[in-house]
């Protein structure tokens, strides 16, 4: 950048020689030139964060990078995502003429200058603020993704609102391929114990970036800065004086240089060092700003005082009115303040200080009585606006010392912010209210409860939990308020965090809510859902207490919540009485909370219907619950329903795209722990079927870790059965049994016999492999007893399969009959993979006595496994047919594949891409080690790859 000469005026805005930051500039440029990247720039006020960004922008411009910058502001009015919208509004020159994704249309009403170049806006989601938030995230990401190489800069993140922070966190977790995100902030001004993005951020795989912490300039840097500004007047003595005053802070040094340059232009002959030495305090910004303020005329000083009191950029009429000037005097004063670089004009035609530190210095320079009058005028003028800027009005009211009026206005401002969807501003106001001493009990309770309910809707449930704990610890809370907040905490821990420790909080809240029967009943029905640690035995007692508590209540919502929980417990038991009761649930002409409870009942029963084996009924219920959740504004319930529907797709054999669908859902709902649990279970099952045993173990172990914290046992049981199945396939029955014995004990304690989790058959198979027939028979008998009178076809199918295992050695014909019964049940349920496993087992059982029937069953299983893509299962069937000498139906003759992979080589390549060893491949595909060696050699040659790079070379295979 060119330096101003000693004869040229120092440009406003701090455009001095760029010094002392070459290393940091190199780090920043290296990161953004290799997107996707996230760069965090940290430093105190005035340290040069914005200047570093401007230098990088100037360097990137010739390289055709799109750089969009937005600024966070203090004391802002409710405007969620304002800094991001400000940045996106400048994207016009980089928008392509075609190819903007339809999802970006959601931004059209928010970016009017770009509306004619964006797709038509979609219909607003009918399910409330959280769904709108997720729609907006998708829109922002899709727009940023079509700009080519782009950098989104958000400055002053220490002032960011919660909504914008959450948006940026979600974008940072899943950046478009050509986007870099650059965030500047002052660490000391971040909220306590809060990282810049709200949660601790770790770069996802494939994302680069760095954190740049700016230190003060050295004395040599300040000397270079002075030389660039003052030329020959910048003597070593002056440079030393500048460094002593600024202590290396660029902002202070630059302010001093502006003052010295102004003094020189006015014809002053005083020695520059002497000018600096006459300042009362030789270091800091306050004196430099004060000296410049002293040169203002009365109209200029009045306008600057008004700007200092308003504290946010304001238009000319507002500044003039608060200053108490007529329009002509106001214009003169504002022009002078701009000419002397005391104020500056922003892109929206509003006027404010160049730096917040300068505003603070100017504010302290206003005499007390004058400050009071200015705050009063500010209130009067702002109250004339429509809509009223309640946040600013509350600020000025507090400055006037009227605490009671401030309480009213701050609470109204918080309500306004919530109505506009800006929960971040609302939360900040409510926190400020709660920090006040001698707060009235009613207001304290209202503010705490409002803050708790806002926090529960936040994306970062970890930070929210910490906030709720602080509210609970407040000794001034009433007992019922504490109980209500504790209930919110417990439910958040359970529903979003998947942490069953939340039930301890829920249980404690029951007694604290003794005077609030409606809220106490909600805690009781939550406890009725808990089935860990023997708690399932107490479910009926909790339900009875809840029903007794709300008996006679006119509150339709709590009555609906209690009834929804009762239906859930009936479904858990496999009680067929649940089905007709679902048909009678209200679906129209009901209040929103009643509708949410209907959606909850449909989801809960639909999810359990999968465990029971009523898959078609489950799909109907879950589709309806998803749609009702959208209508009733229950975003997390919509997500739950979509998770369960994806699971049904997997069970029905629709495996293509399933992993991508789960990944997209996880990205859209990072706050829902259940997404990760179900994704791990499904991926583990797919990996098992494909012979990717290491990956299967990894996924099932991950699911088991999730399952440890959940209130219900099914996820933990499914993870255990999946892990044990892999261990059995590896020929390690003792390892399998180490997993299945605790799982069987958990199944017994929860009496969850009606829910098919896979534990009964795999535990029996492991016990038989270890020679423990007594355990296997007892478990089968217990399961049969537990299923008496239960409408649970999937559990019946598992029991039939388990009986087949029990008879396989001594009575193969009886075993085959049990396996065939299981196959027919699975076919009726609609699960082809499970049906094929049963057909395979019946084929093996009939091999000696009925080879034709055996061949038919094995071939049927082989065809199904092949169609599904269950590589390992298909290989096992082929191996069984070959080993038993059974004749398979004729196939076409061997064909040549040239340089392309044959089907078998593709199977080998897939396993290599997952890190499988030759021994792993041999076991998965039932091949000899020598055959595997030959296939591996062919694969690596055809792909021109090594074992480490085969994942990248394999067509269509994702890289991690």
mmCIF file of C-alpha atoms in Angstrom, residues 460-767:
data_model
loop_
_atom_site.group_PDB
_atom_site.id
_atom_site.type_symbol
_atom_site.label_atom_id
_atom_site.label_comp_id
_atom_site.label_asym_id
_atom_site.label_seq_id
_atom_site.Cartn_x
_atom_site.Cartn_y
_atom_site.Cartn_z
ATOM 1 C CA UNK A 460 -25.525 -25.138 21.682
ATOM 2 C CA UNK A 461 -27.095 -27.255 24.417
ATOM 3 C CA UNK A 462 -23.790 -27.457 26.335
ATOM 4 C CA UNK A 463 -23.694 -23.688 26.877
ATOM 5 C CA UNK A 464 -27.420 -23.681 27.598
ATOM 6 C CA UNK A 465 -27.062 -26.311 30.299
ATOM 7 C CA UNK A 466 -24.361 -24.234 31.984
ATOM 8 C CA UNK A 467 -26.651 -21.182 31.896
ATOM 9 C CA UNK A 468 -29.594 -23.062 33.405
ATOM 10 C CA UNK A 469 -27.384 -24.379 36.188
ATOM 11 C CA UNK A 470 -26.364 -20.815 37.058
ATOM 12 C CA UNK A 471 -30.015 -19.771 37.208
ATOM 13 C CA UNK A 472 -30.839 -22.682 39.488
ATOM 14 C CA UNK A 473 -27.962 -21.757 41.791
ATOM 15 C CA UNK A 474 -29.347 -18.225 42.283
ATOM 16 C CA UNK A 475 -30.389 -18.194 45.983
ATOM 17 C CA UNK A 476 -32.989 -15.509 45.302
ATOM 18 C CA UNK A 477 -35.091 -17.737 43.057
ATOM 19 C CA UNK A 478 -38.392 -18.922 44.480
ATOM 20 C CA UNK A 479 -38.693 -22.667 44.920
ATOM 21 C CA UNK A 480 -41.294 -23.079 42.180
ATOM 22 C CA UNK A 481 -39.231 -21.004 39.738
ATOM 23 C CA UNK A 482 -36.161 -23.047 40.575
ATOM 24 C CA UNK A 483 -38.180 -26.211 39.982
ATOM 25 C CA UNK A 484 -39.427 -24.965 36.616
ATOM 26 C CA UNK A 485 -35.894 -24.101 35.495
ATOM 27 C CA UNK A 486 -34.610 -27.428 36.813
ATOM 28 C CA UNK A 487 -37.287 -29.237 34.809
ATOM 29 C CA UNK A 488 -36.183 -27.364 31.672
ATOM 30 C CA UNK A 489 -32.584 -28.335 32.441
ATOM 31 C CA UNK A 490 -33.410 -32.013 32.919
ATOM 32 C CA UNK A 491 -35.491 -32.265 29.769
ATOM 33 C CA UNK A 492 -32.795 -30.474 27.751
ATOM 34 C CA UNK A 493 -30.146 -32.901 29.020
ATOM 35 C CA UNK A 494 -32.325 -35.876 28.094
ATOM 36 C CA UNK A 495 -33.904 -34.762 24.825
ATOM 37 C CA UNK A 496 -31.031 -32.854 23.212
ATOM 38 C CA UNK A 497 -27.928 -34.082 24.989
ATOM 39 C CA UNK A 498 -28.994 -37.723 25.288
ATOM 40 C CA UNK A 499 -27.847 -37.676 28.926
ATOM 41 C CA UNK A 500 -29.973 -39.695 31.302
ATOM 42 C CA UNK A 501 -28.444 -37.857 34.261
ATOM 43 C CA UNK A 502 -31.055 -35.263 33.400
ATOM 44 C CA UNK A 503 -33.649 -37.464 35.066
ATOM 45 C CA UNK A 504 -32.057 -36.720 38.418
ATOM 46 C CA UNK A 505 -32.863 -33.071 37.802
ATOM 47 C CA UNK A 506 -36.381 -33.939 36.667
ATOM 48 C CA UNK A 507 -36.991 -36.004 39.812
ATOM 49 C CA UNK A 508 -35.787 -33.134 42.043
ATOM 50 C CA UNK A 509 -38.060 -30.708 40.240
ATOM 51 C CA UNK A 510 -41.178 -32.689 41.188
ATOM 52 C CA UNK A 511 -41.013 -31.607 44.833
ATOM 53 C CA UNK A 512 -39.959 -28.048 44.005
ATOM 54 C CA UNK A 513 -43.044 -27.737 41.797
ATOM 55 C CA UNK A 514 -45.479 -28.783 44.502
ATOM 56 C CA UNK A 515 -47.372 -25.498 44.132
ATOM 57 C CA UNK A 516 -47.451 -25.847 40.319
ATOM 58 C CA UNK A 517 -49.354 -29.105 39.663
ATOM 59 C CA UNK A 518 -49.339 -28.618 35.888
ATOM 60 C CA UNK A 519 -45.547 -28.359 35.810
ATOM 61 C CA UNK A 520 -45.118 -31.101 38.419
ATOM 62 C CA UNK A 521 -47.196 -33.409 36.218
ATOM 63 C CA UNK A 522 -44.840 -32.743 33.305
ATOM 64 C CA UNK A 523 -41.937 -33.820 35.468
ATOM 65 C CA UNK A 524 -43.829 -36.958 36.527
ATOM 66 C CA UNK A 525 -44.587 -38.078 32.970
ATOM 67 C CA UNK A 526 -40.944 -37.526 32.081
ATOM 68 C CA UNK A 527 -39.990 -39.839 34.951
ATOM 69 C CA UNK A 528 -42.476 -42.421 33.680
ATOM 70 C CA UNK A 529 -40.424 -42.624 30.456
ATOM 71 C CA UNK A 530 -37.222 -43.535 32.289
ATOM 72 C CA UNK A 531 -36.439 -47.260 32.185
ATOM 73 C CA UNK A 532 -32.825 -47.503 33.292
ATOM 74 C CA UNK A 533 -31.579 -48.854 36.612
ATOM 75 C CA UNK A 534 -34.789 -50.739 37.278
ATOM 76 C CA UNK A 535 -36.857 -47.574 36.917
ATOM 77 C CA UNK A 536 -39.245 -49.226 34.463
ATOM 78 C CA UNK A 537 -40.963 -50.857 37.438
ATOM 79 C CA UNK A 538 -41.859 -47.369 38.684
ATOM 80 C CA UNK A 539 -43.332 -46.156 35.392
ATOM 81 C CA UNK A 540 -46.867 -47.123 36.363
ATOM 82 C CA UNK A 541 -46.534 -45.330 39.711
ATOM 83 C CA UNK A 542 -45.312 -42.138 38.056
ATOM 84 C CA UNK A 543 -48.139 -42.289 35.546
ATOM 85 C CA UNK A 544 -50.711 -42.804 38.289
ATOM 86 C CA UNK A 545 -49.301 -39.794 40.177
ATOM 87 C CA UNK A 546 -49.402 -37.661 37.056
ATOM 88 C CA UNK A 547 -52.981 -38.607 36.239
ATOM 89 C CA UNK A 548 -54.052 -37.951 39.805
ATOM 90 C CA UNK A 549 -52.269 -34.572 39.790
ATOM 91 C CA UNK A 550 -54.091 -33.320 36.672
ATOM 92 C CA UNK A 551 -57.443 -34.906 37.411
ATOM 93 C CA UNK A 552 -60.063 -32.209 37.034
ATOM 94 C CA UNK A 553 -57.596 -29.756 35.495
ATOM 95 C CA UNK A 554 -58.949 -27.441 32.810
ATOM 96 C CA UNK A 555 -55.519 -27.311 31.181
ATOM 97 C CA UNK A 556 -55.984 -29.220 27.923
ATOM 98 C CA UNK A 557 -52.261 -29.152 27.197
ATOM 99 C CA UNK A 558 -51.176 -31.003 30.333
ATOM 100 C CA UNK A 559 -54.055 -33.455 29.941
ATOM 101 C CA UNK A 560 -52.813 -34.154 26.400
ATOM 102 C CA UNK A 561 -49.235 -34.600 27.635
ATOM 103 C CA UNK A 562 -50.284 -37.143 30.257
ATOM 104 C CA UNK A 563 -52.408 -39.061 27.743
ATOM 105 C CA UNK A 564 -49.549 -39.102 25.182
ATOM 106 C CA UNK A 565 -47.250 -40.645 27.781
ATOM 107 C CA UNK A 566 -49.824 -43.277 28.716
ATOM 108 C CA UNK A 567 -50.079 -44.310 25.051
ATOM 109 C CA UNK A 568 -46.295 -44.497 24.847
ATOM 110 C CA UNK A 569 -46.135 -46.893 27.781
ATOM 111 C CA UNK A 570 -48.879 -49.073 26.283
ATOM 112 C CA UNK A 571 -46.872 -49.305 23.063
ATOM 113 C CA UNK A 572 -43.726 -50.253 24.967
ATOM 114 C CA UNK A 573 -45.549 -53.245 26.393
ATOM 115 C CA UNK A 574 -46.794 -54.300 22.951
ATOM 116 C CA UNK A 575 -50.379 -53.738 24.110
ATOM 117 C CA UNK A 576 -52.672 -53.778 21.038
ATOM 118 C CA UNK A 577 -55.095 -51.453 22.841
ATOM 119 C CA UNK A 578 -52.859 -48.553 21.832
ATOM 120 C CA UNK A 579 -53.782 -48.597 18.139
ATOM 121 C CA UNK A 580 -57.455 -47.519 18.302
ATOM 122 C CA UNK A 581 -56.607 -44.859 20.895
ATOM 123 C CA UNK A 582 -54.184 -43.233 18.473
ATOM 124 C CA UNK A 583 -56.994 -42.731 15.980
ATOM 125 C CA UNK A 584 -58.881 -40.655 18.547
ATOM 126 C CA UNK A 585 -56.094 -38.161 19.190
ATOM 127 C CA UNK A 586 -56.964 -34.542 18.224
ATOM 128 C CA UNK A 587 -55.373 -33.465 14.975
ATOM 129 C CA UNK A 588 -57.303 -30.315 14.094
ATOM 130 C CA UNK A 589 -59.031 -27.433 15.852
ATOM 131 C CA UNK A 590 -56.714 -27.888 18.826
ATOM 132 C CA UNK A 591 -54.372 -25.467 20.523
ATOM 133 C CA UNK A 592 -50.701 -25.557 19.523
ATOM 134 C CA UNK A 593 -49.585 -27.316 22.711
ATOM 135 C CA UNK A 594 -52.270 -30.000 22.354
ATOM 136 C CA UNK A 595 -51.178 -30.448 18.744
ATOM 137 C CA UNK A 596 -47.565 -30.825 19.877
ATOM 138 C CA UNK A 597 -48.602 -33.541 22.313
ATOM 139 C CA UNK A 598 -50.468 -35.360 19.549
ATOM 140 C CA UNK A 599 -47.328 -35.177 17.424
ATOM 141 C CA UNK A 600 -45.314 -36.463 20.394
ATOM 142 C CA UNK A 601 -47.656 -39.418 20.917
ATOM 143 C CA UNK A 602 -47.601 -40.306 17.218
ATOM 144 C CA UNK A 603 -43.810 -40.138 17.142
ATOM 145 C CA UNK A 604 -43.280 -42.140 20.340
ATOM 146 C CA UNK A 605 -45.680 -44.890 19.313
ATOM 147 C CA UNK A 606 -44.422 -44.831 15.731
ATOM 148 C CA UNK A 607 -40.836 -45.243 16.894
ATOM 149 C CA UNK A 608 -41.800 -48.097 19.208
ATOM 150 C CA UNK A 609 -43.824 -49.643 16.368
ATOM 151 C CA UNK A 610 -40.531 -50.164 14.548
ATOM 152 C CA UNK A 611 -39.202 -52.102 17.542
ATOM 153 C CA UNK A 612 -42.444 -54.094 17.640
ATOM 154 C CA UNK A 613 -42.283 -54.926 13.936
ATOM 155 C CA UNK A 614 -45.274 -52.927 12.660
ATOM 156 C CA UNK A 615 -43.201 -51.190 10.014
ATOM 157 C CA UNK A 616 -46.001 -50.078 7.681
ATOM 158 C CA UNK A 617 -48.019 -48.697 10.576
ATOM 159 C CA UNK A 618 -44.853 -47.051 11.909
ATOM 160 C CA UNK A 619 -44.249 -45.247 8.617
ATOM 161 C CA UNK A 620 -47.781 -43.865 8.629
ATOM 162 C CA UNK A 621 -47.511 -42.660 12.230
ATOM 163 C CA UNK A 622 -44.061 -41.141 11.784
ATOM 164 C CA UNK A 623 -45.009 -39.335 8.588
ATOM 165 C CA UNK A 624 -47.996 -37.834 10.371
ATOM 166 C CA UNK A 625 -45.914 -36.919 13.434
ATOM 167 C CA UNK A 626 -43.339 -35.211 11.211
ATOM 168 C CA UNK A 627 -46.019 -33.136 9.508
ATOM 169 C CA UNK A 628 -47.771 -32.261 12.780
ATOM 170 C CA UNK A 629 -44.432 -31.307 14.344
ATOM 171 C CA UNK A 630 -43.895 -28.841 11.517
ATOM 172 C CA UNK A 631 -47.353 -27.356 12.002
ATOM 173 C CA UNK A 632 -46.948 -27.068 15.759
ATOM 174 C CA UNK A 633 -43.453 -25.565 15.679
ATOM 175 C CA UNK A 634 -41.695 -28.527 17.312
ATOM 176 C CA UNK A 635 -38.484 -28.712 15.305
ATOM 177 C CA UNK A 636 -36.738 -31.329 17.437
ATOM 178 C CA UNK A 637 -39.754 -33.646 17.147
ATOM 179 C CA UNK A 638 -39.711 -33.246 13.389
ATOM 180 C CA UNK A 639 -36.043 -34.268 13.457
ATOM 181 C CA UNK A 640 -36.817 -37.327 15.594
ATOM 182 C CA UNK A 641 -39.498 -38.396 13.127
ATOM 183 C CA UNK A 642 -37.147 -37.988 10.174
ATOM 184 C CA UNK A 643 -34.510 -40.080 11.958
ATOM 185 C CA UNK A 644 -36.987 -42.894 12.502
ATOM 186 C CA UNK A 645 -38.172 -42.721 8.884
ATOM 187 C CA UNK A 646 -34.570 -43.071 7.707
ATOM 188 C CA UNK A 647 -34.217 -46.104 9.951
ATOM 189 C CA UNK A 648 -37.286 -47.625 8.318
ATOM 190 C CA UNK A 649 -35.673 -47.046 4.922
ATOM 191 C CA UNK A 650 -32.661 -49.017 6.049
ATOM 192 C CA UNK A 651 -34.755 -51.869 7.428
ATOM 193 C CA UNK A 652 -36.721 -52.015 4.168
ATOM 194 C CA UNK A 653 -33.457 -52.473 2.247
ATOM 195 C CA UNK A 654 -33.252 -48.986 0.755
ATOM 196 C CA UNK A 655 -29.555 -48.564 1.496
ATOM 197 C CA UNK A 656 -28.480 -46.310 -1.385
ATOM 198 C CA UNK A 657 -27.912 -42.767 -0.148
ATOM 199 C CA UNK A 658 -28.752 -43.654 3.436
ATOM 200 C CA UNK A 659 -25.387 -42.570 4.807
ATOM 201 C CA UNK A 660 -25.611 -39.226 2.984
ATOM 202 C CA UNK A 661 -29.164 -38.673 4.245
ATOM 203 C CA UNK A 662 -28.050 -39.190 7.841
ATOM 204 C CA UNK A 663 -25.067 -36.891 7.378
ATOM 205 C CA UNK A 664 -27.331 -34.152 6.011
ATOM 206 C CA UNK A 665 -29.731 -34.544 8.914
ATOM 207 C CA UNK A 666 -26.861 -34.416 11.392
ATOM 208 C CA UNK A 667 -25.603 -31.215 9.792
ATOM 209 C CA UNK A 668 -29.068 -29.650 9.897
ATOM 210 C CA UNK A 669 -29.645 -30.653 13.537
ATOM 211 C CA UNK A 670 -26.257 -30.732 15.285
ATOM 212 C CA UNK A 671 -27.984 -30.237 18.630
ATOM 213 C CA UNK A 672 -29.910 -33.548 18.458
ATOM 214 C CA UNK A 673 -27.817 -36.337 19.999
ATOM 215 C CA UNK A 674 -30.206 -38.984 18.692
ATOM 216 C CA UNK A 675 -29.066 -38.291 15.138
ATOM 217 C CA UNK A 676 -25.561 -39.482 15.966
ATOM 218 C CA UNK A 677 -26.842 -42.546 17.802
ATOM 219 C CA UNK A 678 -29.076 -43.783 15.002
ATOM 220 C CA UNK A 679 -26.525 -42.915 12.357
ATOM 221 C CA UNK A 680 -23.878 -45.001 14.128
ATOM 222 C CA UNK A 681 -26.262 -47.955 14.481
ATOM 223 C CA UNK A 682 -27.293 -47.883 10.825
ATOM 224 C CA UNK A 683 -23.724 -47.428 9.558
ATOM 225 C CA UNK A 684 -22.602 -50.276 11.804
ATOM 226 C CA UNK A 685 -25.225 -52.578 10.349
ATOM 227 C CA UNK A 686 -24.335 -51.624 6.770
ATOM 228 C CA UNK A 687 -20.630 -52.099 7.472
ATOM 229 C CA UNK A 688 -21.317 -55.552 8.956
ATOM 230 C CA UNK A 689 -23.290 -56.605 5.894
ATOM 231 C CA UNK A 690 -20.459 -55.436 3.637
ATOM 232 C CA UNK A 691 -17.738 -57.141 5.647
ATOM 233 C CA UNK A 692 -16.208 -53.880 6.858
ATOM 234 C CA UNK A 693 -15.703 -55.242 10.346
ATOM 235 C CA UNK A 694 -13.325 -52.633 11.696
ATOM 236 C CA UNK A 695 -15.709 -49.887 10.703
ATOM 237 C CA UNK A 696 -18.654 -51.821 12.106
ATOM 238 C CA UNK A 697 -16.922 -52.189 15.474
ATOM 239 C CA UNK A 698 -16.081 -48.482 15.460
ATOM 240 C CA UNK A 699 -19.692 -47.487 14.735
ATOM 241 C CA UNK A 700 -21.272 -49.892 17.218
ATOM 242 C CA UNK A 701 -18.817 -48.792 19.900
ATOM 243 C CA UNK A 702 -19.761 -45.188 19.194
ATOM 244 C CA UNK A 703 -23.458 -46.068 19.408
ATOM 245 C CA UNK A 704 -22.849 -47.919 22.681
ATOM 246 C CA UNK A 705 -21.185 -44.805 24.110
ATOM 247 C CA UNK A 706 -24.235 -42.761 23.108
ATOM 248 C CA UNK A 707 -26.538 -45.434 24.493
ATOM 249 C CA UNK A 708 -24.922 -45.357 27.929
ATOM 250 C CA UNK A 709 -26.413 -41.930 28.529
ATOM 251 C CA UNK A 710 -29.894 -42.473 27.120
ATOM 252 C CA UNK A 711 -32.927 -42.929 29.316
ATOM 253 C CA UNK A 712 -34.259 -45.857 27.300
ATOM 254 C CA UNK A 713 -32.450 -49.129 26.781
ATOM 255 C CA UNK A 714 -33.129 -49.871 23.136
ATOM 256 C CA UNK A 715 -30.151 -48.007 21.637
ATOM 257 C CA UNK A 716 -27.727 -49.660 24.060
ATOM 258 C CA UNK A 717 -29.241 -53.095 23.351
ATOM 259 C CA UNK A 718 -29.096 -52.629 19.580
ATOM 260 C CA UNK A 719 -25.462 -51.505 19.806
ATOM 261 C CA UNK A 720 -24.606 -54.547 21.928
ATOM 262 C CA UNK A 721 -26.284 -56.992 19.540
ATOM 263 C CA UNK A 722 -24.522 -55.441 16.549
ATOM 264 C CA UNK A 723 -21.120 -55.550 18.223
ATOM 265 C CA UNK A 724 -21.631 -59.136 19.352
ATOM 266 C CA UNK A 725 -22.621 -60.196 15.826
ATOM 267 C CA UNK A 726 -19.330 -58.837 14.497
ATOM 268 C CA UNK A 727 -17.384 -60.663 17.193
ATOM 269 C CA UNK A 728 -19.151 -63.914 16.294
ATOM 270 C CA UNK A 729 -18.349 -63.373 12.618
ATOM 271 C CA UNK A 730 -14.712 -62.960 13.640
ATOM 272 C CA UNK A 731 -14.820 -66.318 15.405
ATOM 273 C CA UNK A 732 -14.553 -64.795 18.886
ATOM 274 C CA UNK A 733 -17.599 -66.119 20.817
ATOM 275 C CA UNK A 734 -16.113 -65.319 24.230
ATOM 276 C CA UNK A 735 -15.706 -61.680 23.185
ATOM 277 C CA UNK A 736 -19.250 -61.712 21.903
ATOM 278 C CA UNK A 737 -20.533 -63.104 25.152
ATOM 279 C CA UNK A 738 -18.738 -60.417 27.136
ATOM 280 C CA UNK A 739 -21.077 -58.034 25.350
ATOM 281 C CA UNK A 740 -24.290 -60.066 25.280
ATOM 282 C CA UNK A 741 -24.438 -61.186 28.915
ATOM 283 C CA UNK A 742 -24.700 -57.614 30.292
ATOM 284 C CA UNK A 743 -27.120 -56.771 27.477
ATOM 285 C CA UNK A 744 -29.357 -59.722 28.357
ATOM 286 C CA UNK A 745 -29.332 -58.604 31.996
ATOM 287 C CA UNK A 746 -30.351 -55.097 30.939
ATOM 288 C CA UNK A 747 -33.123 -56.545 28.780
ATOM 289 C CA UNK A 748 -34.467 -58.491 31.751
ATOM 290 C CA UNK A 749 -34.338 -55.502 34.125
ATOM 291 C CA UNK A 750 -36.212 -53.292 31.660
ATOM 292 C CA UNK A 751 -38.619 -56.095 30.680
ATOM 293 C CA UNK A 752 -38.230 -54.823 27.104
ATOM 294 C CA UNK A 753 -39.094 -58.181 25.541
ATOM 295 C CA UNK A 754 -41.613 -56.769 23.101
ATOM 296 C CA UNK A 755 -39.040 -54.515 21.437
ATOM 297 C CA UNK A 756 -36.874 -56.391 18.962
ATOM 298 C CA UNK A 757 -33.293 -55.245 19.554
ATOM 299 C CA UNK A 758 -31.457 -58.335 18.299
ATOM 300 C CA UNK A 759 -30.183 -59.251 21.752
ATOM 301 C CA UNK A 760 -32.115 -62.520 22.219
ATOM 302 C CA UNK A 761 -30.868 -64.357 19.077
ATOM 303 C CA UNK A 762 -27.277 -63.079 19.231
ATOM 304 C CA UNK A 763 -26.979 -63.770 22.969
ATOM 305 C CA UNK A 764 -28.253 -67.316 22.406
ATOM 306 C CA UNK A 765 -25.843 -67.818 19.492
ATOM 307 C CA UNK A 766 -22.925 -66.606 21.633
ATOM 308 C CA UNK A 767 -23.947 -68.811 24.577
#
